């Protein structure tokens, strides 16, 4: 039997505020265990929460960047459950009136509807050491925004590829909006995936299974594909899908049952008596909207429509905000978008692969690019020059002059060398005319470059030889 796949995402992202969401403890990563917490974030009796205004504003920024409506009144509730990393046995979250409702994100050729973004506190972290489990509460109380897609609406996510594209774009939106760093290896962005299957074309949704706390896009992709196949096999054998939460084992490439899936009523949500409702005025929303930078999709449109970049080049540059910012800074110095982009998508990205920093000044890089464009420097020595100044305080222009690689040759001089080589290599020229072998043409270009000690422009030399041999 053929099936329609319905995928829902619940994506958690830690906000990059200076302090936690309900106390003044610093929002920092990787401190000494249990050194960055207080009576509020560990839930000691009598401790009262105080809402972080910046966290609310960051949530609104995230919502506006994704086209959400902003609720003028938002309410915090207690989500009750027991787990060792949740010291007070409830999580302050939102259910009935979240801050953001009804957003969307375009994935490939369709707008995926998003139900909500709500603000809540993160839990602590369990550390398993052999037969012991230790608890670090430093992460407890870190402001967390949870985004929930609306899988019951059309269009919804149907494949693992669409899910990863959604998460990739969402991560970009959060980073470009300045609300979250989303460093996945640090657990700053995590996803729960709900998957269900229904007969092809049916209006009746199947039983959903939740894959909990997935980190890393590769794990998420494999977990989704595994769960789709697992459910298909059960249904094809006449079985029934059980509503449950499953845990993904990346090393084994399979999942196992964690617990029966809870419903909202199991958490016994009720308004938190220690926190007042949050009133968000239209003036508040307008003020925050004015501070929003361009979204990645808006920047992409600018790169393609105003700068003439290809979609590939635009996507490659936008994939890393630090790269995109550096690219824009270079254009402030040398406004040649295509030429600069060409160096970014080849030379720069090759050098920062794996997360390394860009270790060249924008002034040095722009000088090299302009020198190549002006035919004062050949591409190969220019690339070597970039390698030499990378990670140093050397000045590109000074080094190029000291090495004698700058071209000071006139066109007449270079063209004279071309005529000389053609005359000396008459047998090679005759062979080229008979075969039109490009290797022979490259040989002739190489002879001219050798005569000019690599200072001539190779493209101009090739064009001149072709014209002479017509």
C-alpha positions as a Markdown table, in Angstrom:
| # | Residue | x | y | z |
|---|---|---|---|---|
| 1 | Unk | 0.0 | 0.0 | 0.0 |
| 2 | Unk | 1.1 | 3.6 | -0.7 |
| 3 | Unk | 1.1 | 6.1 | 2.1 |
| 4 | Unk | 1.1 | 9.9 | 2.7 |
| 5 | Unk | 3.8 | 10.9 | 5.2 |
| 6 | Unk | 2.9 | 13.7 | 7.7 |
| 7 | Unk | 5.8 | 15.2 | 9.6 |
| 8 | Unk | 5.5 | 17.7 | 12.4 |
| 9 | Unk | 8.5 | 19.5 | 14.0 |
| 10 | Unk | 8.9 | 20.9 | 17.5 |
| 11 | Unk | 12.1 | 22.9 | 17.5 |
| 12 | Unk | 13.7 | 24.3 | 20.6 |
| 13 | Unk | 16.3 | 27.1 | 20.4 |
| 14 | Unk | 18.1 | 28.7 | 23.3 |
| 15 | Unk | 18.0 | 32.5 | 23.2 |
| 16 | Unk | 21.3 | 34.3 | 23.4 |
| 17 | Unk | 20.2 | 36.8 | 26.2 |
| 18 | Unk | 22.8 | 37.8 | 28.8 |
| 19 | Unk | 20.8 | 36.3 | 31.7 |
| 20 | Unk | 18.3 | 33.4 | 32.2 |
| 21 | Unk | 14.6 | 33.8 | 31.6 |
| 22 | Unk | 13.3 | 34.0 | 35.2 |
| 23 | Unk | 16.4 | 35.0 | 37.3 |
| 24 | Unk | 19.6 | 37.0 | 36.9 |
| 25 | Unk | 22.0 | 34.1 | 36.5 |
| 26 | Unk | 24.2 | 34.4 | 33.5 |
| 27 | Unk | 23.2 | 32.6 | 30.3 |
| 28 | Unk | 26.5 | 31.0 | 29.6 |
| 29 | Unk | 27.7 | 27.7 | 28.1 |
| 30 | Unk | 30.2 | 25.2 | 29.6 |
| 31 | Unk | 30.8 | 26.6 | 33.1 |
| 32 | Unk | 31.7 | 24.5 | 36.1 |
| 33 | Unk | 28.7 | 22.2 | 36.8 |
| 34 | Unk | 26.1 | 23.8 | 39.1 |
| 35 | Unk | 28.2 | 27.0 | 39.4 |
| 36 | Unk | 25.7 | 29.2 | 37.5 |
| 37 | Unk | 22.4 | 28.7 | 39.3 |
| 38 | Unk | 20.4 | 30.2 | 42.1 |
| 39 | Unk | 17.4 | 29.4 | 44.3 |
| 40 | Unk | 15.1 | 30.5 | 41.4 |
| 41 | Unk | 16.5 | 28.4 | 38.6 |
| 42 | Unk | 16.8 | 25.3 | 40.8 |
| 43 | Unk | 13.3 | 25.8 | 42.2 |
| 44 | Unk | 14.0 | 26.1 | 45.9 |
| 45 | Unk | 10.9 | 26.7 | 48.1 |
| 46 | Unk | 9.9 | 30.4 | 48.3 |
| 47 | Unk | 12.0 | 31.6 | 45.3 |
| 48 | Unk | 10.0 | 33.7 | 42.9 |
| 49 | Unk | 10.6 | 34.1 | 39.2 |
| 50 | Unk | 11.0 | 37.5 | 37.5 |
| 51 | Unk | 10.5 | 37.6 | 33.7 |
| 52 | Unk | 13.4 | 38.7 | 31.5 |
| 53 | Unk | 12.0 | 41.4 | 29.2 |
| 54 | Unk | 14.8 | 40.9 | 26.7 |
| 55 | Unk | 13.7 | 37.2 | 26.3 |
| 56 | Unk | 10.2 | 38.3 | 25.5 |
| 57 | Unk | 11.5 | 40.9 | 22.9 |
| 58 | Unk | 13.7 | 38.2 | 21.3 |
| 59 | Unk | 10.8 | 35.9 | 21.0 |
| 60 | Unk | 8.8 | 38.7 | 19.3 |
| 61 | Unk | 11.7 | 39.3 | 17.0 |
| 62 | Unk | 11.9 | 35.7 | 16.0 |
| 63 | Unk | 8.1 | 35.7 | 15.4 |
| 64 | Unk | 8.1 | 38.8 | 13.2 |
| 65 | Unk | 11.0 | 37.4 | 11.1 |
| 66 | Unk | 8.8 | 34.4 | 10.4 |
| 67 | Unk | 5.6 | 36.3 | 9.6 |
| 68 | Unk | 3.9 | 35.5 | 12.9 |
| 69 | Unk | 1.0 | 37.3 | 14.5 |
| 70 | Unk | 1.9 | 38.6 | 18.0 |
| 71 | Unk | -0.5 | 38.0 | 20.8 |
| 72 | Unk | -1.2 | 41.2 | 22.7 |
| 73 | Unk | -1.6 | 39.2 | 25.9 |
| 74 | Unk | 0.7 | 36.2 | 26.7 |
| 75 | Unk | 0.3 | 33.9 | 29.6 |
| 76 | Unk | 2.8 | 31.6 | 31.3 |
| 77 | Unk | 1.7 | 28.2 | 32.6 |
| 78 | Unk | 3.2 | 25.4 | 34.6 |
| 79 | Unk | 3.8 | 22.2 | 32.7 |
| 80 | Unk | 3.9 | 19.5 | 35.4 |
| 81 | Unk | 6.0 | 16.4 | 35.1 |
| 82 | Unk | 8.8 | 14.8 | 37.0 |
| 83 | Unk | 12.3 | 14.3 | 35.7 |
| 84 | Unk | 15.6 | 14.6 | 37.5 |
| 85 | Unk | 16.8 | 17.5 | 35.4 |
| 86 | Unk | 13.7 | 19.5 | 36.3 |
| 87 | Unk | 14.2 | 20.2 | 40.0 |
| 88 | Unk | 10.9 | 21.8 | 40.8 |
| 89 | Unk | 8.9 | 19.1 | 39.0 |
| 90 | Unk | 7.3 | 21.6 | 36.6 |
| 91 | Unk | 8.4 | 23.7 | 33.7 |
| 92 | Unk | 7.3 | 27.3 | 33.2 |
| 93 | Unk | 6.0 | 27.3 | 29.6 |
| 94 | Unk | 3.1 | 28.6 | 27.5 |
| 95 | Unk | 0.1 | 26.8 | 26.1 |
| 96 | Unk | -3.2 | 28.7 | 25.7 |
| 97 | Unk | -1.7 | 32.1 | 24.9 |
| 98 | Unk | 1.8 | 31.9 | 23.5 |
| 99 | Unk | 3.6 | 35.0 | 22.3 |
| 100 | Unk | 3.6 | 34.2 | 18.6 |
| 101 | Unk | 0.9 | 32.4 | 16.5 |
| 102 | Unk | 0.3 | 31.6 | 12.9 |
| 103 | Unk | 3.6 | 31.9 | 11.1 |
| 104 | Unk | 5.2 | 30.2 | 8.1 |
| 105 | Unk | 8.5 | 29.3 | 6.5 |
| 106 | Unk | 9.0 | 28.6 | 2.8 |
| 107 | Unk | 10.6 | 25.2 | 2.1 |
| 108 | Unk | 11.5 | 24.4 | -1.5 |
| 109 | Unk | 8.3 | 25.4 | -3.3 |
| 110 | Unk | 5.8 | 25.6 | -0.5 |
| 111 | Unk | 5.0 | 27.6 | 2.6 |
| 112 | Unk | 5.0 | 25.4 | 5.7 |
| 113 | Unk | 2.4 | 26.7 | 8.3 |
| 114 | Unk | 3.7 | 27.1 | 11.8 |
| 115 | Unk | 1.3 | 27.0 | 14.7 |
| 116 | Unk | 3.2 | 28.9 | 17.4 |
| 117 | Unk | 6.4 | 30.0 | 19.0 |
| 118 | Unk | 6.3 | 30.1 | 22.8 |
| 119 | Unk | 8.8 | 31.1 | 25.5 |
| 120 | Unk | 9.8 | 28.7 | 28.2 |
| 121 | Unk | 12.7 | 27.7 | 30.5 |
| 122 | Unk | 15.2 | 25.0 | 29.6 |
| 123 | Unk | 15.8 | 22.1 | 31.9 |
| 124 | Unk | 19.1 | 21.0 | 33.4 |
| 125 | Unk | 21.4 | 18.4 | 31.9 |
| 126 | Unk | 21.9 | 14.8 | 32.9 |
| 127 | Unk | 25.4 | 13.4 | 32.7 |
| 128 | Unk | 25.7 | 9.6 | 32.6 |
| 129 | Unk | 28.9 | 8.1 | 34.0 |
| 130 | Unk | 28.8 | 4.4 | 34.1 |
| 131 | Unk | 26.1 | 3.3 | 36.6 |
| 132 | Unk | 25.8 | 6.9 | 38.0 |
| 133 | Unk | 23.8 | 9.8 | 36.6 |
| 134 | Unk | 24.9 | 13.3 | 37.6 |
| 135 | Unk | 22.8 | 16.5 | 37.2 |
| 136 | Unk | 24.1 | 19.9 | 36.1 |
| 137 | Unk | 21.5 | 22.7 | 36.6 |
| 138 | Unk | 23.5 | 25.4 | 34.9 |
| 139 | Unk | 21.3 | 25.1 | 31.8 |
| 140 | Unk | 18.1 | 25.1 | 33.9 |
| 141 | Unk | 16.3 | 28.4 | 33.4 |
| 142 | Unk | 18.0 | 29.3 | 30.1 |
| 143 | Unk | 15.4 | 31.0 | 27.9 |
| 144 | Unk | 14.1 | 28.6 | 25.3 |
| 145 | Unk | 11.8 | 29.3 | 22.4 |
| 146 | Unk | 9.8 | 26.3 | 21.0 |
| 147 | Unk | 8.4 | 26.4 | 17.5 |
| 148 | Unk | 5.7 | 24.0 | 16.5 |
| 149 | Unk | 4.7 | 23.4 | 12.9 |
| 150 | Unk | 1.1 | 22.8 | 12.1 |
| 151 | Unk | 1.1 | 19.3 | 10.5 |
| 152 | Unk | -2.7 | 19.2 | 10.3 |
| 153 | Unk | -2.7 | 22.0 | 7.7 |
| 154 | Unk | -1.7 | 21.8 | 4.1 |
| 155 | Unk | 1.0 | 22.0 | 3.0 |
| 156 | Unk | 3.0 | 20.1 | 5.6 |
| 157 | Unk | 6.4 | 18.5 | 5.7 |
| 158 | Unk | 6.4 | 15.1 | 3.9 |
| 159 | Unk | 10.0 | 14.0 | 3.6 |
| 160 | Unk | 13.3 | 14.0 | 5.6 |
| 161 | Unk | 14.8 | 16.3 | 3.0 |
| 162 | Unk | 12.0 | 18.9 | 3.5 |
| 163 | Unk | 12.4 | 18.6 | 7.3 |
| 164 | Unk | 16.2 | 19.3 | 7.1 |
| 165 | Unk | 15.6 | 22.2 | 4.7 |
| 166 | Unk | 13.0 | 23.6 | 7.2 |
| 167 | Unk | 15.5 | 23.3 | 10.1 |
| 168 | Unk | 18.3 | 24.8 | 8.0 |
| 169 | Unk | 16.3 | 27.8 | 7.0 |
| 170 | Unk | 14.9 | 28.3 | 10.5 |
| 171 | Unk | 18.4 | 28.2 | 12.0 |
| 172 | Unk | 19.4 | 30.9 | 9.5 |
| 173 | Unk | 16.4 | 33.1 | 10.4 |
| 174 | Unk | 17.2 | 32.9 | 14.1 |
| 175 | Unk | 20.9 | 33.7 | 13.6 |
| 176 | Unk | 20.3 | 36.6 | 11.2 |
| 177 | Unk | 17.6 | 38.0 | 13.5 |
| 178 | Unk | 20.2 | 38.0 | 16.3 |
| 179 | Unk | 18.0 | 36.0 | 18.7 |
| 180 | Unk | 19.9 | 32.7 | 18.9 |
| 181 | Unk | 23.3 | 31.3 | 18.1 |
| 182 | Unk | 21.9 | 27.8 | 17.3 |
| 183 | Unk | 25.2 | 26.0 | 17.8 |
| 184 | Unk | 23.9 | 22.5 | 17.4 |
| 185 | Unk | 26.9 | 20.7 | 18.9 |
| 186 | Unk | 26.3 | 22.7 | 22.1 |
| 187 | Unk | 22.6 | 21.6 | 22.2 |
| 188 | Unk | 21.5 | 25.2 | 21.5 |
| 189 | Unk | 19.1 | 23.9 | 18.9 |
| 190 | Unk | 17.2 | 20.6 | 19.3 |
| 191 | Unk | 14.2 | 19.1 | 17.6 |
| 192 | Unk | 11.4 | 16.7 | 18.4 |
| 193 | Unk | 9.9 | 15.0 | 15.3 |
| 194 | Unk | 6.3 | 13.7 | 15.0 |
| 195 | Unk | 5.7 | 11.2 | 12.2 |
| 196 | Unk | 2.5 | 9.6 | 11.1 |
| 197 | Unk | 1.4 | 7.7 | 8.0 |
| 198 | Unk | -2.0 | 7.6 | 6.3 |
| 199 | Unk | -3.3 | 5.8 | 3.2 |
| 200 | Unk | -2.6 | 7.7 | 0.1 |
| 201 | Unk | -5.1 | 10.5 | -0.4 |
| 202 | Unk | -7.0 | 9.8 | 2.8 |
| 203 | Unk | -8.3 | 12.7 | 5.0 |
| 204 | Unk | -7.9 | 10.7 | 8.2 |
| 205 | Unk | -4.6 | 11.2 | 9.9 |
| 206 | Unk | -2.6 | 8.2 | 11.3 |
| 207 | Unk | -1.3 | 7.7 | 14.8 |
| 208 | Unk | 1.8 | 9.9 | 15.3 |
| 209 | Unk | 5.1 | 8.7 | 16.9 |
| 210 | Unk | 7.4 | 11.2 | 18.4 |
| 211 | Unk | 11.2 | 11.1 | 18.1 |
| 212 | Unk | 12.6 | 13.0 | 21.0 |
| 213 | Unk | 15.5 | 15.5 | 21.5 |
| 214 | Unk | 17.3 | 15.0 | 18.2 |
| 215 | Unk | 20.5 | 16.9 | 17.6 |
| 216 | Unk | 22.4 | 17.2 | 14.4 |
| 217 | Unk | 20.8 | 17.3 | 11.0 |
| 218 | Unk | 22.4 | 14.1 | 9.9 |
| 219 | Unk | 20.8 | 12.3 | 12.9 |
| 220 | Unk | 17.4 | 13.9 | 12.3 |
| 221 | Unk | 17.4 | 12.9 | 8.6 |
| 222 | Unk | 18.3 | 9.2 | 9.4 |
| 223 | Unk | 15.8 | 9.1 | 12.2 |
| 224 | Unk | 13.0 | 10.3 | 10.0 |
| 225 | Unk | 13.7 | 7.9 | 7.2 |
| 226 | Unk | 14.0 | 5.0 | 9.7 |
| 227 | Unk | 10.7 | 5.8 | 11.4 |
| 228 | Unk | 8.9 | 6.1 | 8.1 |
| 229 | Unk | 10.1 | 2.6 | 7.0 |
| 230 | Unk | 9.3 | 1.2 | 10.4 |
| 231 | Unk | 5.7 | 2.4 | 10.3 |
| 232 | Unk | 5.3 | 1.2 | 6.7 |
| 233 | Unk | 6.4 | -2.3 | 7.6 |
| 234 | Unk | 4.0 | -2.4 | 10.6 |
| 235 | Unk | 1.0 | -1.2 | 8.5 |
| 236 | Unk | 1.8 | -3.5 | 5.6 |
| 237 | Unk | 1.8 | -6.5 | 8.0 |
| 238 | Unk | -1.6 | -5.5 | 9.3 |
| 239 | Unk | -0.3 | -4.1 | 12.6 |
| 240 | Unk | -1.3 | -1.0 | 14.5 |
| 241 | Unk | 1.0 | 2.0 | 15.2 |
| 242 | Unk | 1.2 | 2.8 | 18.9 |
| 243 | Unk | 1.3 | 6.4 | 20.1 |
| 244 | Unk | 4.6 | 6.6 | 21.8 |
| 245 | Unk | 7.9 | 8.5 | 22.3 |
| 246 | Unk | 11.0 | 6.8 | 20.8 |
| 247 | Unk | 14.6 | 7.5 | 21.3 |
| 248 | Unk | 17.1 | 7.5 | 18.4 |
| 249 | Unk | 20.4 | 5.6 | 18.8 |
| 250 | Unk | 22.7 | 7.2 | 16.3 |
| 251 | Unk | 25.4 | 4.6 | 16.6 |
| 252 | Unk | 23.1 | 1.7 | 16.0 |
| 253 | Unk | 21.0 | 3.6 | 13.4 |
| 254 | Unk | 17.7 | 2.6 | 15.0 |
| 255 | Unk | 15.2 | 3.7 | 17.6 |
| 256 | Unk | 13.6 | 2.2 | 20.6 |
| 257 | Unk | 10.5 | 2.9 | 22.8 |
| 258 | Unk | 11.2 | 5.5 | 25.5 |
| 259 | Unk | 7.7 | 5.9 | 26.9 |
| 260 | Unk | 4.0 | 6.1 | 26.0 |
| 261 | Unk | 3.3 | 9.5 | 24.4 |
| 262 | Unk | 1.8 | 12.0 | 26.8 |
| 263 | Unk | -1.0 | 14.4 | 25.8 |
| 264 | Unk | -1.4 | 18.0 | 27.0 |
| 265 | Unk | -3.8 | 17.0 | 29.7 |
| 266 | Unk | -1.2 | 14.7 | 31.2 |
| 267 | Unk | 0.9 | 17.7 | 32.0 |
| 268 | Unk | -1.9 | 19.4 | 34.0 |
| 269 | Unk | -1.1 | 22.8 | 32.6 |
| 270 | Unk | -2.4 | 25.7 | 34.8 |
| 271 | Unk | -1.5 | 29.5 | 34.9 |
| 272 | Unk | 1.6 | 30.2 | 36.9 |
| 273 | Unk | 0.4 | 32.1 | 40.0 |
| 274 | Unk | 3.8 | 33.8 | 40.4 |
| 275 | Unk | 3.8 | 35.4 | 36.9 |
| 276 | Unk | 1.4 | 38.0 | 35.7 |
| 277 | Unk | 0.1 | 38.0 | 32.1 |
| 278 | Unk | 2.4 | 39.9 | 29.7 |
| 279 | Unk | 0.8 | 42.8 | 27.8 |
| 280 | Unk | 2.4 | 43.4 | 24.4 |
| 281 | Unk | 1.2 | 46.6 | 22.8 |
| 282 | Unk | 1.1 | 47.4 | 19.1 |
| 283 | Unk | 3.7 | 50.1 | 19.8 |
| 284 | Unk | 6.0 | 47.5 | 21.3 |
| 285 | Unk | 5.6 | 45.3 | 18.2 |
| 286 | Unk | 6.2 | 48.3 | 15.9 |
| 287 | Unk | 9.3 | 49.3 | 17.8 |
| 288 | Unk | 10.8 | 45.8 | 17.6 |
| 289 | Unk | 9.9 | 45.4 | 13.9 |
| 290 | Unk | 11.8 | 48.6 | 13.1 |
| 291 | Unk | 15.0 | 47.0 | 14.5 |
| 292 | Unk | 14.7 | 43.8 | 12.5 |
| 293 | Unk | 17.5 | 43.2 | 10.0 |
| 294 | Unk | 16.8 | 41.7 | 6.6 |
| 295 | Unk | 15.9 | 38.1 | 6.7 |
| 296 | Unk | 18.1 | 35.5 | 4.8 |
| 297 | Unk | 15.4 | 35.3 | 2.0 |
| 298 | Unk | 15.4 | 39.1 | 1.7 |
| 299 | Unk | 19.2 | 39.2 | 1.5 |
| 300 | Unk | 19.1 | 36.4 | -1.1 |
| 301 | Unk | 16.7 | 38.4 | -3.3 |
| 302 | Unk | 19.1 | 41.4 | -3.0 |
| 303 | Unk | 22.1 | 39.3 | -3.9 |
| 304 | Unk | 20.4 | 37.8 | -7.0 |
| 305 | Unk | 18.3 | 40.7 | -8.2 |
| 306 | Unk | 20.5 | 43.7 | -7.4 |
| 307 | Unk | 24.0 | 42.1 | -7.4 |
| 308 | Unk | 23.4 | 39.6 | -10.2 |
| 309 | Unk | 24.6 | 36.6 | -8.2 |
| 310 | Unk | 23.5 | 33.1 | -9.1 |
| 311 | Unk | 21.3 | 31.3 | -6.7 |
| 312 | Unk | 24.1 | 28.9 | -5.9 |
| 313 | Unk | 26.5 | 31.7 | -5.0 |
| 314 | Unk | 23.9 | 33.5 | -2.9 |
| 315 | Unk | 23.1 | 30.3 | -0.9 |
| 316 | Unk | 26.8 | 29.5 | -0.3 |
| 317 | Unk | 27.5 | 33.0 | 1.0 |
| 318 | Unk | 24.4 | 33.1 | 3.2 |
| 319 | Unk | 25.0 | 29.7 | 4.7 |
| 320 | Unk | 27.3 | 31.4 | 7.3 |
| 321 | Unk | 26.3 | 34.8 | 8.7 |
| 322 | Unk | 30.0 | 35.7 | 9.4 |
| 323 | Unk | 30.8 | 35.0 | 5.8 |
| 324 | Unk | 27.8 | 37.1 | 4.6 |
| 325 | Unk | 28.7 | 40.0 | 6.8 |
| 326 | Unk | 32.3 | 39.9 | 5.6 |
| 327 | Unk | 31.2 | 39.8 | 2.0 |
| 328 | Unk | 29.0 | 42.9 | 2.5 |
| 329 | Unk | 31.9 | 44.7 | 4.2 |
| 330 | Unk | 34.1 | 43.9 | 1.2 |
| 331 | Unk | 31.5 | 45.4 | -1.1 |
| 332 | Unk | 31.8 | 48.6 | 0.9 |
| 333 | Unk | 35.4 | 48.8 | -0.3 |
| 334 | Unk | 35.1 | 47.2 | -3.8 |
| 335 | Unk | 31.6 | 47.2 | -5.3 |
| 336 | Unk | 32.0 | 44.3 | -7.7 |
| 337 | Unk | 29.6 | 41.7 | -6.3 |
| 338 | Unk | 30.2 | 38.9 | -8.8 |
| 339 | Unk | 33.9 | 39.2 | -8.7 |
| 340 | Unk | 34.0 | 39.3 | -4.9 |
| 341 | Unk | 31.5 | 36.4 | -4.7 |
| 342 | Unk | 33.7 | 34.3 | -7.0 |
| 343 | Unk | 36.6 | 34.6 | -4.5 |
| 344 | Unk | 34.4 | 33.9 | -1.6 |
| 345 | Unk | 32.9 | 30.7 | -3.0 |
| 346 | Unk | 36.3 | 29.3 | -3.9 |
| 347 | Unk | 39.3 | 30.7 | -2.1 |
| 348 | Unk | 37.7 | 32.0 | 1.2 |
| 349 | Unk | 35.3 | 29.1 | 1.9 |
| 350 | Unk | 38.1 | 26.6 | 1.1 |
| 351 | Unk | 40.2 | 28.1 | 3.8 |
| 352 | Unk | 37.6 | 28.3 | 6.5 |
| 353 | Unk | 36.1 | 24.8 | 5.9 |
| 354 | Unk | 35.5 | 23.2 | 9.3 |
| 355 | Unk | 34.7 | 26.4 | 11.1 |
| 356 | Unk | 38.0 | 28.3 | 10.9 |
| 357 | Unk | 37.9 | 32.1 | 11.1 |
| 358 | Unk | 38.5 | 34.4 | 8.1 |
| 359 | Unk | 42.1 | 35.4 | 8.7 |
| 360 | Unk | 42.5 | 38.1 | 6.1 |
| 361 | Unk | 41.5 | 41.8 | 6.3 |
| 362 | Unk | 38.8 | 43.0 | 3.9 |
| 363 | Unk | 41.3 | 45.7 | 2.7 |
| 364 | Unk | 43.9 | 43.1 | 1.7 |
| 365 | Unk | 41.3 | 40.8 | 0.1 |
| 366 | Unk | 39.7 | 43.6 | -1.9 |
| 367 | Unk | 43.1 | 44.8 | -3.1 |
| 368 | Unk | 44.0 | 41.3 | -4.4 |
| 369 | Unk | 40.6 | 40.9 | -6.2 |
| 370 | Unk | 40.8 | 44.3 | -7.8 |
| 371 | Unk | 44.4 | 43.7 | -8.9 |
| 372 | Unk | 43.3 | 40.5 | -10.7 |
| 373 | Unk | 40.3 | 42.3 | -12.2 |
| 374 | Unk | 42.6 | 45.1 | -13.4 |
| 375 | Unk | 45.0 | 42.5 | -14.9 |
| 376 | Unk | 47.8 | 43.7 | -12.7 |
| 377 | Unk | 48.0 | 40.3 | -11.1 |
| 378 | Unk | 47.5 | 36.8 | -12.4 |
| 379 | Unk | 45.0 | 34.5 | -10.7 |
| 380 | Unk | 47.6 | 31.9 | -9.7 |
| 381 | Unk | 50.1 | 34.2 | -8.1 |
| 382 | Unk | 47.2 | 36.1 | -6.5 |
| 383 | Unk | 46.0 | 32.9 | -4.8 |
| 384 | Unk | 49.5 | 32.2 | -3.6 |
| 385 | Unk | 49.6 | 35.8 | -2.3 |
| 386 | Unk | 46.4 | 35.3 | -0.4 |
| 387 | Unk | 47.9 | 32.1 | 1.2 |
| 388 | Unk | 51.0 | 34.0 | 2.2 |
| 389 | Unk | 49.2 | 36.8 | 4.0 |
| 390 | Unk | 46.5 | 34.6 | 5.5 |
| 391 | Unk | 46.7 | 34.8 | 9.3 |
| 392 | Unk | 49.5 | 37.4 | 9.2 |
| 393 | Unk | 49.8 | 41.2 | 9.4 |
| 394 | Unk | 51.4 | 41.5 | 6.0 |
| 395 | Unk | 50.1 | 44.0 | 3.5 |
| 396 | Unk | 49.1 | 42.4 | 0.2 |
| 397 | Unk | 50.2 | 45.3 | -2.1 |
| 398 | Unk | 53.6 | 45.6 | -0.4 |
| 399 | Unk | 54.3 | 41.9 | -0.6 |
| 400 | Unk | 53.2 | 41.7 | -4.2 |
| 401 | Unk | 55.6 | 44.5 | -5.2 |
| 402 | Unk | 58.5 | 43.0 | -3.2 |
| 403 | Unk | 58.0 | 39.6 | -4.9 |
| 404 | Unk | 57.9 | 41.3 | -8.4 |
| 405 | Unk | 54.7 | 39.6 | -9.4 |
| 406 | Unk | 52.8 | 42.7 | -10.4 |
| 407 | Unk | 52.3 | 43.1 | -14.1 |
| 408 | Unk | 53.8 | 46.3 | -15.7 |
| 409 | Unk | 53.6 | 45.0 | -19.3 |
| 410 | Unk | 51.8 | 46.9 | -22.0 |
| 411 | Unk | 49.4 | 45.2 | -24.4 |
| 412 | Unk | 51.8 | 45.9 | -27.3 |
| 413 | Unk | 54.7 | 44.2 | -25.5 |
| 414 | Unk | 52.6 | 41.1 | -24.7 |
| 415 | Unk | 51.1 | 40.9 | -28.2 |
| 416 | Unk | 54.7 | 41.1 | -29.6 |
| 417 | Unk | 55.6 | 38.1 | -27.5 |
| 418 | Unk | 52.6 | 36.3 | -28.9 |
| 419 | Unk | 53.7 | 37.0 | -32.4 |
| 420 | Unk | 57.2 | 35.8 | -31.6 |
| 421 | Unk | 56.0 | 32.5 | -30.1 |
| 422 | Unk | 53.7 | 31.8 | -33.1 |
| 423 | Unk | 56.6 | 32.4 | -35.5 |
| 424 | Unk | 59.1 | 30.2 | -33.5 |
| 425 | Unk | 56.6 | 27.4 | -33.0 |
| 426 | Unk | 55.3 | 27.2 | -36.6 |
| 427 | Unk | 55.2 | 23.4 | -36.5 |
| 428 | Unk | 53.1 | 23.4 | -33.3 |
| 429 | Unk | 50.8 | 26.1 | -34.9 |
| 430 | Unk | 50.3 | 23.9 | -38.0 |
| 431 | Unk | 49.4 | 21.0 | -35.8 |
| 432 | Unk | 46.9 | 23.0 | -33.9 |
| 433 | Unk | 45.3 | 24.2 | -37.2 |
| 434 | Unk | 44.9 | 20.6 | -38.3 |
| 435 | Unk | 43.5 | 19.2 | -35.0 |
| 436 | Unk | 42.1 | 22.2 | -33.0 |
| 437 | Unk | 43.5 | 20.3 | -30.0 |
| 438 | Unk | 43.0 | 22.6 | -26.9 |
| 439 | Unk | 46.1 | 21.1 | -25.3 |
| 440 | Unk | 48.2 | 22.6 | -28.1 |
| 441 | Unk | 46.6 | 26.0 | -27.6 |
| 442 | Unk | 47.3 | 25.8 | -23.8 |
| 443 | Unk | 50.9 | 24.9 | -24.7 |
| 444 | Unk | 51.3 | 28.1 | -26.8 |
| 445 | Unk | 49.7 | 30.2 | -24.0 |
| 446 | Unk | 52.2 | 28.6 | -21.5 |
| 447 | Unk | 55.1 | 29.6 | -23.8 |
| 448 | Unk | 54.0 | 33.2 | -23.7 |
| 449 | Unk | 53.5 | 33.2 | -19.9 |
| 450 | Unk | 57.0 | 31.7 | -19.6 |
| 451 | Unk | 58.4 | 34.6 | -21.7 |
| 452 | Unk | 56.6 | 37.2 | -19.6 |
| 453 | Unk | 57.5 | 35.4 | -16.3 |
| 454 | Unk | 53.8 | 34.9 | -15.6 |
| 455 | Unk | 53.0 | 38.6 | -15.6 |
| 456 | Unk | 50.8 | 38.5 | -18.8 |
| 457 | Unk | 47.1 | 38.0 | -18.5 |
| 458 | Unk | 46.5 | 34.4 | -19.6 |
| 459 | Unk | 43.0 | 35.0 | -20.8 |
| 460 | Unk | 44.1 | 37.9 | -23.0 |
| 461 | Unk | 47.0 | 35.8 | -24.3 |
| 462 | Unk | 44.7 | 33.0 | -25.3 |
| 463 | Unk | 42.3 | 35.4 | -27.1 |
| 464 | Unk | 45.1 | 37.0 | -29.0 |
| 465 | Unk | 46.5 | 33.6 | -30.1 |
| 466 | Unk | 43.1 | 32.4 | -31.3 |
| 467 | Unk | 42.6 | 35.6 | -33.3 |
| 468 | Unk | 46.1 | 35.2 | -34.9 |
| 469 | Unk | 45.4 | 31.6 | -35.8 |
| 470 | Unk | 42.0 | 32.1 | -37.4 |
